[in-house]
Structures are given as C-alpha cells and as structure tokens.
Short mmCIF file of N, CA and C in Angstrom, two decimals:
data_model
loop_
_atom_site.label_atom_id
_atom_site.label_comp_id
_atom_site.label_asym_id
_atom_site.label_seq_id
_atom_site.Cartn_x
_atom_site.Cartn_y
_atom_site.Cartn_z
N MET T 1 29.69 -13.22 -21.87
CA MET T 1 29.98 -11.71 -21.90
C MET T 1 31.22 -11.65 -22.71
N MET T 2 31.66 -10.51 -23.02
CA MET T 2 32.62 -10.41 -24.13
C MET T 2 33.94 -10.46 -23.25
N GLU T 3 35.25 -11.01 -23.82
CA GLU T 3 36.36 -11.29 -23.15
C GLU T 3 37.25 -10.20 -23.06
N THR T 4 37.88 -9.88 -22.26
CA THR T 4 38.63 -8.50 -22.20
C THR T 4 40.11 -8.41 -22.99
N GLU T 5 40.30 -7.75 -23.76
CA GLU T 5 41.26 -7.48 -24.43
C GLU T 5 42.70 -7.35 -23.97
N PRO T 6 43.77 -7.53 -24.27
CA PRO T 6 45.07 -7.23 -23.67
C PRO T 6 45.07 -5.94 -23.43
N ASP T 7 44.98 -4.96 -24.15
CA ASP T 7 45.07 -3.52 -23.96
C ASP T 7 43.75 -2.77 -22.84
N LYS T 8 42.92 -3.75 -22.61
CA LYS T 8 41.99 -2.97 -21.82
C LYS T 8 42.70 -3.03 -20.58
N VAL T 9 41.79 -2.10 -19.52
CA VAL T 9 42.34 -2.03 -18.38
C VAL T 9 41.65 -3.07 -17.28
N PRO T 10 42.38 -3.77 -16.65
CA PRO T 10 42.02 -4.87 -15.37
C PRO T 10 40.97 -4.65 -14.67
N GLU T 11 40.12 -5.53 -14.58
CA GLU T 11 38.96 -5.32 -13.86
C GLU T 11 39.33 -5.36 -12.07
N GLY T 12 38.73 -4.22 -11.33
CA GLY T 12 38.68 -4.25 -10.13
C GLY T 12 37.66 -4.88 -9.55
N PRO T 13 37.56 -4.84 -8.22
CA PRO T 13 36.18 -5.53 -7.27
C PRO T 13 35.18 -5.12 -7.76
N ARG T 14 34.86 -3.55 -8.03
CA ARG T 14 33.50 -2.96 -8.42
C ARG T 14 33.45 -3.47 -10.12
N ALA T 15 34.18 -3.35 -10.45
CA ALA T 15 34.06 -3.70 -11.88
C ALA T 15 33.76 -5.06 -12.15
N LYS T 16 34.40 -5.85 -11.39
CA LYS T 16 33.75 -7.19 -11.27
C LYS T 16 32.14 -7.55 -11.09
N LYS T 17 31.94 -6.77 -9.88
CA LYS T 17 30.82 -6.48 -9.27
C LYS T 17 29.47 -6.02 -10.32
N LEU T 18 30.04 -5.05 -10.96
CA LEU T 18 29.06 -4.67 -12.26
C LEU T 18 28.88 -5.37 -12.94
N ARG T 19 29.95 -6.43 -13.25
CA ARG T 19 29.56 -7.40 -14.52
C ARG T 19 28.80 -8.47 -13.99
N GLN T 20 28.78 -8.64 -12.59
CA GLN T 20 28.09 -9.72 -11.99
C GLN T 20 26.66 -9.42 -11.91
N ILE T 21 26.34 -7.90 -11.73
CA ILE T 21 25.09 -7.73 -11.63
C ILE T 21 24.30 -7.45 -12.94
N LEU T 22 25.35 -7.13 -14.03
CA LEU T 22 24.62 -7.03 -15.42
C LEU T 22 23.87 -8.59 -15.84
N ALA T 23 24.97 -9.44 -15.66
CA ALA T 23 24.86 -11.14 -15.77
C ALA T 23 23.34 -11.36 -15.05
N LYS T 24 23.52 -10.82 -13.82
CA LYS T 24 22.15 -11.16 -13.20
C LYS T 24 20.78 -10.62 -13.66
N SER T 25 21.20 -9.24 -14.35
CA SER T 25 20.05 -8.61 -14.74
C SER T 25 19.24 -9.43 -16.01
N VAL T 26 20.58 -9.78 -16.97
CA VAL T 26 20.26 -10.21 -18.21
C VAL T 26 19.38 -11.77 -17.93
N ASP T 27 20.24 -12.16 -17.00
CA ASP T 27 19.42 -13.89 -16.58
C ASP T 27 18.06 -13.42 -16.34
N MET T 28 17.36 -12.41 -15.38
CA MET T 28 16.14 -12.33 -14.92
C MET T 28 15.37 -11.98 -16.10
N THR T 29 15.88 -11.15 -16.82
CA THR T 29 15.28 -10.51 -18.08
C THR T 29 15.05 -11.91 -19.03
N LEU T 30 15.94 -12.77 -19.10
CA LEU T 30 15.50 -13.92 -19.86
C LEU T 30 14.57 -14.79 -19.47
N GLN T 31 14.58 -14.88 -17.99
CA GLN T 31 13.62 -15.84 -17.55
C GLN T 31 12.32 -15.20 -17.62
N ASN T 32 12.03 -13.80 -17.83
CA ASN T 32 10.73 -13.34 -17.90
C ASN T 32 10.29 -13.46 -19.31
N VAL T 33 11.35 -13.96 -20.18
CA VAL T 33 10.85 -13.98 -21.64
C VAL T 33 10.87 -15.45 -22.00
N SER T 34 10.28 -16.40 -21.03
CA SER T 34 10.78 -17.65 -21.17
C SER T 34 9.74 -18.40 -22.21
N TYR T 35 10.14 -19.54 -22.56
CA TYR T 35 9.34 -20.13 -23.72
C TYR T 35 7.97 -20.41 -23.34
N ASP T 36 7.75 -21.01 -21.88
CA ASP T 36 6.23 -20.94 -21.33
C ASP T 36 5.05 -19.60 -21.50
N LYS T 37 6.14 -18.78 -21.49
CA LYS T 37 5.16 -17.46 -21.52
C LYS T 37 5.03 -16.99 -23.23
N LEU T 38 6.00 -17.29 -23.75
CA LEU T 38 5.83 -17.22 -24.98
C LEU T 38 4.60 -17.96 -26.14
N ALA T 39 4.80 -19.32 -25.29
CA ALA T 39 3.61 -20.07 -25.81
C ALA T 39 2.17 -19.77 -25.39
N GLN T 40 2.25 -19.01 -23.96
CA GLN T 40 0.97 -18.63 -23.80
C GLN T 40 0.36 -17.67 -24.76
N CYS T 41 1.35 -16.74 -25.28
CA CYS T 41 1.13 -15.32 -26.38
C CYS T 41 0.61 -15.95 -27.39
N PHE T 42 1.09 -16.99 -27.95
CA PHE T 42 0.91 -17.63 -29.28
C PHE T 42 0.71 -19.16 -28.95
N PRO T 43 -0.44 -19.29 -28.55
CA PRO T 43 -1.12 -20.52 -28.55
C PRO T 43 -1.16 -21.39 -29.77
N GLN T 44 -1.50 -20.85 -30.67
CA GLN T 44 -1.86 -21.63 -32.01
C GLN T 44 -0.46 -21.96 -32.69
N LEU T 45 0.25 -20.99 -32.71
CA LEU T 45 1.70 -21.72 -33.27
C LEU T 45 2.36 -22.55 -32.12
N HIS T 46 2.12 -22.57 -30.96
CA HIS T 46 2.66 -23.33 -30.19
C HIS T 46 2.25 -24.88 -30.55
N ARG T 47 0.81 -24.85 -30.57
CA ARG T 47 0.17 -26.02 -31.11
C ARG T 47 0.38 -26.82 -32.48
N ASP T 48 0.66 -25.85 -33.46
CA ASP T 48 0.88 -26.27 -34.88
C ASP T 48 2.36 -25.99 -35.17
N ALA T 49 3.16 -25.33 -34.73
CA ALA T 49 4.75 -25.51 -34.96
C ALA T 49 5.64 -25.11 -33.93
N PRO T 50 5.78 -26.14 -32.76
CA PRO T 50 6.18 -25.92 -31.36
C PRO T 50 7.96 -25.44 -31.67
N GLU T 51 8.48 -26.13 -32.89
CA GLU T 51 9.88 -26.25 -32.82
C GLU T 51 10.21 -24.75 -33.56
N SER T 52 9.30 -24.24 -34.57
CA SER T 52 9.28 -22.75 -34.94
C SER T 52 9.26 -21.82 -33.89
N LEU T 53 8.44 -22.00 -32.68
CA LEU T 53 8.35 -21.44 -31.54
C LEU T 53 9.51 -21.33 -31.03
N LYS T 54 10.15 -22.50 -30.82
CA LYS T 54 11.35 -22.73 -29.69
C LYS T 54 12.81 -21.97 -30.42
N ALA T 55 12.61 -22.10 -31.92
CA ALA T 55 13.89 -21.36 -32.69
C ALA T 55 13.47 -19.92 -32.61
N ALA T 56 12.53 -19.43 -32.52
CA ALA T 56 12.26 -17.92 -32.74
C ALA T 56 12.33 -17.36 -31.03
N HIS T 57 12.09 -18.36 -29.82
CA HIS T 57 12.33 -17.79 -28.48
C HIS T 57 13.80 -17.83 -28.46
N GLU T 58 14.81 -18.98 -29.19
CA GLU T 58 16.19 -18.90 -29.20
C GLU T 58 16.65 -17.75 -29.68
N GLN T 59 16.10 -17.15 -30.72
CA GLN T 59 16.52 -16.34 -31.61
C GLN T 59 16.33 -14.77 -30.77
N VAL T 60 15.27 -14.57 -30.36
CA VAL T 60 15.03 -13.68 -29.43
C VAL T 60 16.03 -13.30 -27.80
N ASN T 61 16.06 -14.60 -27.36
CA ASN T 61 17.09 -14.60 -26.38
C ASN T 61 18.57 -14.15 -26.60
N LEU T 62 19.05 -14.66 -27.93
CA LEU T 62 20.23 -14.60 -28.16
C LEU T 62 20.41 -13.09 -28.87
N PHE T 63 19.27 -12.52 -29.34
CA PHE T 63 19.33 -11.11 -29.75
C PHE T 63 19.38 -10.04 -28.44
N LEU T 64 18.38 -10.28 -27.34
CA LEU T 64 18.79 -9.96 -26.02
C LEU T 64 20.05 -9.73 -25.54
N MET T 65 20.38 -10.88 -25.64
CA MET T 65 21.90 -11.07 -24.78
C MET T 65 22.85 -10.12 -25.57
N SER T 66 22.96 -10.63 -26.71
CA SER T 66 23.78 -9.77 -27.56
C SER T 66 23.70 -8.35 -27.59
N THR T 67 22.53 -7.75 -27.64
CA THR T 67 22.15 -6.39 -27.47
C THR T 67 22.70 -5.70 -26.30
N ILE T 68 22.23 -6.29 -25.43
CA ILE T 68 22.35 -6.04 -24.26
C ILE T 68 23.96 -5.86 -23.83
N GLU T 69 24.93 -6.82 -24.40
CA GLU T 69 26.28 -7.01 -23.97
C GLU T 69 26.78 -5.85 -24.75
N GLU T 70 26.13 -5.68 -26.05
CA GLU T 70 27.06 -4.55 -26.65
C GLU T 70 26.86 -3.25 -26.09
N GLU T 71 25.70 -3.02 -25.84
CA GLU T 71 25.24 -1.70 -25.28
C GLU T 71 25.89 -1.20 -24.05
N PHE T 72 26.20 -2.62 -23.05
CA PHE T 72 26.93 -2.27 -21.88
C PHE T 72 28.11 -1.93 -22.21
N GLU T 73 28.98 -2.90 -23.11
CA GLU T 73 30.30 -2.51 -23.40
C GLU T 73 30.48 -1.17 -23.90
N THR T 74 29.56 -0.61 -24.92
CA THR T 74 29.73 0.75 -25.12
C THR T 74 29.92 1.53 -24.41
N ILE T 75 28.84 1.65 -23.10
CA ILE T 75 28.57 2.61 -22.13
C ILE T 75 29.83 2.38 -21.39
N ILE T 76 30.37 1.43 -20.96
CA ILE T 76 31.95 1.10 -20.21
C ILE T 76 32.81 1.75 -20.86
N ARG T 77 33.00 1.54 -22.16
CA ARG T 77 33.87 2.19 -23.18
C ARG T 77 33.72 3.54 -23.04
N THR T 78 32.44 4.08 -23.59
CA THR T 78 32.80 5.77 -23.69
C THR T 78 32.37 6.27 -22.50
N ARG T 79 32.36 5.55 -21.41
CA ARG T 79 32.17 6.49 -20.03
C ARG T 79 33.48 6.07 -19.32
N GLU T 80 34.50 5.36 -19.70
CA GLU T 80 35.84 4.96 -19.07
C GLU T 80 35.01 4.49 -17.75
N LEU T 81 34.40 3.54 -17.73
CA LEU T 81 34.07 3.17 -16.15
C LEU T 81 34.91 2.23 -15.64
N MET T 82 35.83 1.38 -16.42
CA MET T 82 36.48 0.34 -15.96
C MET T 82 37.68 1.19 -14.82
N GLY T 83 38.19 2.24 -15.74
CA GLY T 83 39.33 2.99 -15.13
C GLY T 83 38.79 3.85 -13.70
N ARG T 84 37.46 4.29 -14.13
CA ARG T 84 36.89 5.07 -13.08
C ARG T 84 36.50 4.18 -11.69
N LEU T 85 36.10 3.04 -12.20
CA LEU T 85 35.79 2.07 -10.86
C LEU T 85 36.96 1.61 -10.17
N ASN T 86 37.99 1.31 -10.87
CA ASN T 86 39.40 0.85 -10.44
C ASN T 86 39.85 2.07 -9.71
N GLU T 87 39.42 3.36 -9.70
CA GLU T 87 40.06 4.46 -9.34
C GLU T 87 39.57 4.75 -7.71
N LEU T 88 38.06 4.28 -8.06
CA LEU T 88 37.26 4.26 -6.96
C LEU T 88 37.59 3.17 -5.90
N ASP T 89 38.07 2.14 -6.37
CA ASP T 89 38.36 1.14 -5.37
C ASP T 89 39.77 1.17 -4.79
N ARG T 90 40.49 2.09 -5.74
CA ARG T 90 41.97 2.51 -4.94
C ARG T 90 41.65 3.51 -3.89
N LEU T 91 40.67 4.23 -4.03
CA LEU T 91 40.13 5.51 -3.12
C LEU T 91 39.68 4.79 -2.21
N ILE T 92 39.01 3.75 -1.96
CA ILE T 92 38.36 3.17 -0.85
C ILE T 92 39.44 2.51 -0.23
N GLU T 93 40.37 1.81 -0.74
CA GLU T 93 41.68 1.07 -0.07
C GLU T 93 42.00 1.78 0.76
N GLU T 94 42.43 3.11 -0.11
CA GLU T 94 43.13 4.35 0.75
C GLU T 94 42.51 4.58 1.95
N ALA T 95 41.38 4.81 1.63
CA ALA T 95 40.25 5.43 3.21
C ALA T 95 40.28 4.58 4.08
N LYS T 96 40.52 3.19 3.73
CA LYS T 96 40.25 1.92 4.40
C LYS T 96 41.51 1.92 5.64
N ALA T 97 42.73 2.11 4.75
CA ALA T 97 43.99 2.18 5.48
C ALA T 97 43.77 3.56 6.45
N GLY T 98 43.34 4.38 6.19
CA GLY T 98 43.51 5.74 7.13
C GLY T 98 42.41 5.48 7.94
N SER T 99 41.24 4.87 7.71
CA SER T 99 40.10 4.85 8.82
C SER T 99 40.28 3.78 9.59
N ALA T 100 41.39 2.86 9.34
CA ALA T 100 41.44 1.60 10.17
C ALA T 100 41.93 2.00 11.45
N ARG T 101 42.60 2.96 11.37
CA ARG T 101 43.29 3.40 12.66
C ARG T 101 42.21 4.18 13.50
N ASN T 102 41.44 4.57 12.89
CA ASN T 102 40.38 5.49 14.10
C ASN T 102 39.35 4.31 13.98
N GLY T 103 39.01 3.16 13.44
CA GLY T 103 37.86 2.64 13.75
C GLY T 103 36.72 3.06 13.09
N ALA T 104 36.65 3.67 12.07
CA ALA T 104 35.88 4.63 11.35
C ALA T 104 34.66 3.38 10.85
N TYR T 105 33.63 3.80 10.40
CA TYR T 105 32.48 3.03 9.45
C TYR T 105 33.18 2.67 8.08
N ASN T 106 32.83 1.65 7.65
CA ASN T 106 33.33 0.71 6.77
C ASN T 106 32.04 0.60 5.66
N PRO T 107 31.85 1.42 4.98
CA PRO T 107 30.55 1.00 3.86
C PRO T 107 30.61 -0.48 3.20
N ASP T 108 31.67 -0.98 2.72
CA ASP T 108 31.88 -2.42 2.21
C ASP T 108 31.20 -3.36 3.13
N LYS T 109 31.19 -3.23 4.44
CA LYS T 109 30.29 -4.48 5.19
C LYS T 109 29.05 -4.13 5.16
N VAL T 110 28.52 -3.06 4.60
CA VAL T 110 26.83 -2.87 4.46
C VAL T 110 26.55 -3.41 3.04
N THR T 111 25.27 -4.29 3.44
CA THR T 111 24.76 -4.81 2.46
C THR T 111 23.98 -4.29 1.69
N PRO T 112 23.70 -4.22 0.23
CA PRO T 112 22.74 -3.24 -0.25
C PRO T 112 21.27 -3.20 0.49
N GLU T 113 21.04 -4.54 0.81
CA GLU T 113 19.73 -4.52 1.47
C GLU T 113 19.48 -3.70 2.80
N ALA T 114 20.75 -4.08 3.62
CA ALA T 114 20.47 -3.07 4.88
C ALA T 114 20.80 -1.58 4.58
N SER T 115 21.50 -1.12 3.57
CA SER T 115 21.49 0.12 3.09
C SER T 115 20.06 0.92 2.71
N VAL T 116 19.32 -0.27 1.82
CA VAL T 116 18.08 0.24 1.35
C VAL T 116 17.03 0.61 2.64
N ARG T 117 17.13 -0.49 3.29
CA ARG T 117 16.48 -0.25 5.06
C ARG T 117 16.66 0.72 5.78
N SER T 118 18.18 1.00 5.64
CA SER T 118 18.48 2.16 6.59
C SER T 118 17.82 3.39 5.92
N GLN T 119 17.48 3.64 4.77
CA GLN T 119 17.05 4.53 3.86
C GLN T 119 15.37 4.63 4.28
N MET T 120 14.91 3.37 4.32
CA MET T 120 12.92 3.24 4.66
C MET T 120 12.96 3.69 6.06
N VAL T 121 13.77 3.41 6.52
CA VAL T 121 13.42 3.35 8.62
C VAL T 121 12.73 4.91 8.59
N PRO T 122 13.32 5.78 8.42
CA PRO T 122 12.91 7.13 8.23
C PRO T 122 11.64 7.54 8.00
N LEU T 123 11.18 7.01 6.45
CA LEU T 123 9.99 6.90 6.05
C LEU T 123 8.95 5.87 6.53
N LYS T 124 9.24 4.89 6.92
CA LYS T 124 8.53 4.06 7.93
C LYS T 124 8.18 4.69 9.33
N ARG T 125 9.05 5.08 10.02
CA ARG T 125 8.48 5.97 11.09
C ARG T 125 7.80 7.00 10.93
N MET T 126 7.89 7.82 10.10
CA MET T 126 7.01 9.19 9.63
C MET T 126 5.88 8.47 9.23
N GLU T 127 5.63 7.27 8.31
CA GLU T 127 4.24 6.76 8.33
C GLU T 127 3.58 6.31 9.33
N LEU T 128 4.49 5.72 10.19
CA LEU T 128 4.18 4.87 11.62
C LEU T 128 3.15 6.16 12.33
N GLN T 129 4.00 7.25 12.43
CA GLN T 129 3.56 8.43 13.14
C GLN T 129 2.17 9.03 12.92
N ARG T 130 2.33 9.12 11.27
CA ARG T 130 1.12 9.47 10.65
C ARG T 130 -0.14 8.82 10.98
N LEU T 131 -0.17 7.30 10.90
CA LEU T 131 -0.71 6.36 11.29
C LEU T 131 -1.44 6.46 12.73
N ARG T 132 -0.52 6.47 13.83
CA ARG T 132 -0.92 6.84 14.89
C ARG T 132 -1.70 8.13 15.26
N ASN T 133 -1.17 9.05 14.53
CA ASN T 133 -1.91 10.50 14.65
C ASN T 133 -3.59 10.32 14.03
N GLU T 134 -3.69 9.60 13.01
CA GLU T 134 -4.98 9.12 12.53
C GLU T 134 -5.67 8.24 13.37
N LEU T 135 -5.01 7.38 13.80
CA LEU T 135 -5.59 6.29 15.01
C LEU T 135 -6.14 7.21 16.02
N PHE T 136 -5.57 8.30 16.63
CA PHE T 136 -5.79 9.22 17.77
C PHE T 136 -6.95 9.70 17.49
N ARG T 137 -6.99 10.81 16.23
CA ARG T 137 -7.65 11.42 16.04
C ARG T 137 -9.38 10.68 15.71
N THR T 138 -9.20 9.43 15.17
CA THR T 138 -10.32 8.43 15.00
C THR T 138 -10.99 8.31 16.23
N GLU T 139 -9.98 7.67 17.16
CA GLU T 139 -10.50 7.45 18.90
C GLU T 139 -11.16 8.59 19.18
N ALA T 140 -10.83 9.85 19.30
CA ALA T 140 -11.46 11.13 19.74
C ALA T 140 -12.56 11.13 19.20
N GLU T 141 -12.98 11.04 17.78
CA GLU T 141 -14.05 10.89 16.78
C GLU T 141 -15.00 10.50 17.45
N ASN T 142 -14.56 9.05 17.80
CA ASN T 142 -15.20 7.68 18.22
C ASN T 142 -16.07 7.93 19.45
N LYS T 143 -15.25 8.71 20.64
CA LYS T 143 -15.67 9.13 21.89
C LYS T 143 -16.54 10.07 21.52
N ASP T 144 -16.44 11.02 20.88
CA ASP T 144 -17.55 11.93 21.04
C ASP T 144 -18.84 11.28 20.03
N LEU T 145 -18.67 10.82 19.01
CA LEU T 145 -20.11 10.18 18.61
C LEU T 145 -20.72 9.03 19.58
N MET T 146 -19.88 8.18 20.55
CA MET T 146 -20.43 7.56 21.51
C MET T 146 -21.02 8.58 22.51
N LYS T 147 -20.43 9.74 22.92
CA LYS T 147 -21.38 10.65 24.08
C LYS T 147 -22.44 10.99 23.09
N GLU T 148 -22.74 11.25 21.71
CA GLU T 148 -23.76 11.86 21.30
C GLU T 148 -24.70 10.71 21.30
N VAL T 149 -24.46 9.57 20.75
CA VAL T 149 -25.23 8.42 20.85
C VAL T 149 -26.06 8.13 22.15
N LYS T 150 -25.18 8.17 23.45
CA LYS T 150 -25.86 7.94 24.56
C LYS T 150 -26.60 9.08 25.02
N GLN T 151 -26.36 10.28 24.49
CA GLN T 151 -27.19 11.52 24.74
C GLN T 151 -28.68 11.34 24.23
N ARG T 152 -28.38 10.82 22.96
CA ARG T 152 -29.64 10.52 22.06
C ARG T 152 -30.49 9.39 22.41
N LYS T 153 -29.86 8.47 23.10
CA LYS T 153 -30.36 7.35 23.88
C LYS T 153 -31.19 7.79 24.99
N GLU T 154 -30.68 8.57 25.78
CA GLU T 154 -31.44 9.04 27.01
C GLU T 154 -32.50 9.90 26.48
N GLU T 155 -32.47 10.84 25.48
CA GLU T 155 -33.31 11.65 25.36
C GLU T 155 -34.52 10.63 24.42
N ALA T 156 -34.36 9.66 24.01
CA ALA T 156 -35.17 8.96 23.49
C ALA T 156 -35.99 8.14 24.12
N SER T 157 -35.12 7.57 25.28
CA SER T 157 -35.87 6.86 26.48
C SER T 157 -36.70 7.73 27.34
N GLU T 158 -36.03 8.93 27.32
CA GLU T 158 -37.08 9.98 28.51
C GLU T 158 -38.38 10.25 27.32
N ALA T 159 -38.08 10.52 26.17
CA ALA T 159 -39.20 10.82 25.31
C ALA T 159 -40.26 9.51 25.31
N THR T 160 -39.67 8.41 25.34
CA THR T 160 -40.54 7.19 25.57
C THR T 160 -41.11 7.23 27.11
N LYS T 161 -40.92 7.75 27.73
CA LYS T 161 -41.52 7.56 29.27
C LYS T 161 -42.54 8.38 29.38
N VAL T 162 -42.35 9.88 28.43
CA VAL T 162 -43.40 10.96 28.68
C VAL T 162 -44.51 10.24 27.45
N LEU T 163 -44.42 9.50 26.20
CA LEU T 163 -45.35 9.01 25.35
C LEU T 163 -45.98 8.23 26.50
N LYS T 164 -45.30 7.30 27.07
CA LYS T 164 -45.96 6.13 27.66
C LYS T 164 -47.17 6.68 28.74
N THR T 165 -46.57 7.97 29.35
CA THR T 165 -47.28 8.65 30.38
C THR T 165 -48.80 8.89 29.38
N LEU T 166 -48.51 9.76 28.51
CA LEU T 166 -49.59 10.36 27.90
C LEU T 166 -50.46 9.35 27.30
N THR T 167 -50.23 8.16 26.84
CA THR T 167 -50.90 7.11 26.43
C THR T 167 -51.51 6.51 27.44
N ASP T 168 -51.29 6.42 28.73
CA ASP T 168 -52.12 5.97 29.82
C ASP T 168 -52.59 6.79 30.26
N ASP T 169 -52.39 7.98 30.12
CA ASP T 169 -53.56 8.93 30.49
C ASP T 169 -54.87 9.39 29.49
N PHE T 170 -54.21 8.81 28.23
CA PHE T 170 -55.15 8.78 27.18
C PHE T 170 -56.34 7.62 27.55
N ASP T 171 -55.55 6.31 27.61
CA ASP T 171 -56.10 5.61 27.78
C ASP T 171 -57.12 5.55 29.10
N LYS T 172 -56.84 6.37 30.07
CA LYS T 172 -57.55 6.26 31.48
C LYS T 172 -58.81 7.13 30.77
N ALA T 173 -58.48 8.14 29.78
CA ALA T 173 -59.60 9.21 29.50
C ALA T 173 -60.57 8.58 28.87
N VAL T 174 -60.05 7.53 28.06
CA VAL T 174 -61.06 6.76 27.02
C VAL T 174 -61.95 6.00 28.13
N GLN T 175 -61.29 5.45 29.10
CA GLN T 175 -61.93 4.34 29.87
C GLN T 175 -62.86 5.19 30.57
N ILE T 176 -62.77 6.28 31.09
CA ILE T 176 -63.78 6.66 31.80
C ILE T 176 -64.70 7.63 30.96
N ALA T 177 -64.38 7.94 29.64
CA ALA T 177 -65.29 8.53 28.55
C ALA T 177 -66.33 7.25 28.32
N THR T 178 -65.98 6.11 28.11
CA THR T 178 -66.85 5.16 27.73
C THR T 178 -67.75 4.83 29.09
N GLN T 179 -67.50 5.05 30.25
CA GLN T 179 -68.50 4.59 31.46
C GLN T 179 -69.26 5.82 31.31
N ILE T 180 -69.04 6.82 31.08
CA ILE T 180 -70.24 8.24 30.84
C ILE T 180 -71.37 7.82 29.79
N ARG T 181 -72.51 8.04 30.42
CA ARG T 181 -73.60 7.87 29.27
C ARG T 181 -73.64 9.07 28.62
N MET T 182 -74.35 8.90 27.17
CA MET T 182 -74.17 9.70 26.28
C MET T 182 -75.27 11.30 26.72
N GLN T 183 -76.31 10.52 27.68
CA GLN T 183 -76.97 12.05 28.08
C GLN T 183 -76.38 12.82 29.03
N ASP T 184 -75.61 11.85 29.81
CA ASP T 184 -74.90 12.95 30.97
C ASP T 184 -73.92 13.62 30.04
N ILE T 185 -73.48 13.27 29.17
CA ILE T 185 -72.28 14.11 28.42
C ILE T 185 -73.28 15.19 27.64
N HIS T 186 -74.31 14.85 27.35
CA HIS T 186 -75.13 16.02 26.32
C HIS T 186 -75.41 17.03 27.80
N HIS T 187 -76.10 16.63 28.60
CA HIS T 187 -76.63 17.48 29.72
C HIS T 187 -75.30 18.64 30.11
N SER T 188 -74.03 17.65 30.20
CA SER T 188 -72.96 18.67 30.79
C SER T 188 -72.70 19.51 29.36
N VAL T 189 -72.68 19.34 28.48
CA VAL T 189 -72.28 20.33 27.51
C VAL T 189 -73.25 21.36 27.01
N THR T 190 -74.54 20.86 27.40
CA THR T 190 -75.32 22.15 27.36
C THR T 190 -75.35 23.12 28.65
N GLU T 191 -75.08 22.24 29.72
CA GLU T 191 -74.57 23.47 30.63
C GLU T 191 -73.89 24.32 30.66
N PHE T 192 -72.79 23.62 30.24
CA PHE T 192 -71.64 24.37 29.74
C PHE T 192 -71.74 25.51 28.76
N ASN T 193 -72.59 25.44 27.73
CA ASN T 193 -73.02 26.16 26.61
C ASN T 193 -74.37 25.92 26.42
N PRO T 194 -75.42 27.19 26.96
CA PRO T 194 -76.78 27.09 26.87
C PRO T 194 -77.17 27.16 25.22
N ARG T 195 -76.41 27.54 24.48
CA ARG T 195 -76.79 27.77 23.15
C ARG T 195 -76.86 26.74 22.07
N LEU T 196 -76.17 25.68 22.71
CA LEU T 196 -76.60 24.27 22.21
C LEU T 196 -77.60 23.45 22.51
N GLN T 197 -78.40 23.92 23.14
CA GLN T 197 -79.71 23.27 23.60
C GLN T 197 -80.73 23.38 22.27
N THR T 198 -81.52 22.32 22.05
CA THR T 198 -82.13 22.29 21.05
C THR T 198 -83.78 22.37 21.33
#
C-alpha cells in the first residue's frame, strides 16, 4: 500500500479496516491469477518458455496491484473518505458514550456475517413457509389422487367380477351347447321358425 504523507488525514479504525479489506481483496484477486492457472491457459508457453511465463505472471500481478492501489487512492482522495470515515468514527464514539448509559444496541459488536445472516433470516423464513405451503398442497393432491386410484381399483375389481361371471356363464352355455346334438338344435330351430324347414 502507499505510505501516508504527513499532510494527509490520520487513519481511524474504519479507514484502517477499509485498507485491510482492500488488501484482502487484492490478495484474493491475485490468488485467482495464480501461475498454475496461467500455465493451464498457456500450456505450450509453459512447456517451451516457463521463465517467460513466470515473468509475465509477475508483471501482471504487479500491474494489477499498482493499478488497484492507484485507483483506490484516487477514490479515497476525491471522495475525501478518510475525513468522512474519521467523522463516522467520532460520531459512533459519541453515540456509544451516550447509549452506554441506556445499554443500547452496539453495532460494532455485530460481525458482518451475523449482520448478513440477520438480513437473510426473514427471506429464509418466507421461503420455508412457501415450501411448507407447497408441501401441504402436494400432500392434498396426493390424497385426492390416492382416493381416485382406490376408486378406480374398486371399479376394476367389480368389472373383473362381472367379467368372470359372464365368462363362467358363457363357458356353461358352451358346455351345454356342446352336449346337445345337431339334430335336436335343428328341430328346435324349425319348431321356433317353421319357414326354415327345408
């Protein structure tokens, strides 16, 4: 990071925290631009001229670091962030002193993770309720479908019984019909309809 000049505003806790966050972000960015990843992108160069690739990697890292730091310093200077962050620190200290008497909530004791979680809890509760409603609706649909399946099963069972009875009756009729002689059948038919006599 760039060194602070004597005429610059001294950095308070929030300004220091901001610089720590920047340093951590730069480190994470540089980790994502690792030599191994670069070698994977340029396998032939890695094989043929690894020294050149290492030099290019170092140049890219230096360029990224210096560019990010310059941009960051420009933003700090043009937006007067150090003065504003120091003012924020002062206001928070005054608020702490005032609220210490009342035992009020202290936001400095809340971690960023806890703060994010507290924002996510209502959303997760809403999603949980939506999922419960969806489960309830699905269970109700399943009950209706099970009733319909049971009803269809009973209808199929009843139809099977009727079909079996008809089949049994047909088998009996066939059995009886096979026991009657053809002459008796012809005689019965001609008795019923005399015009069929030949």
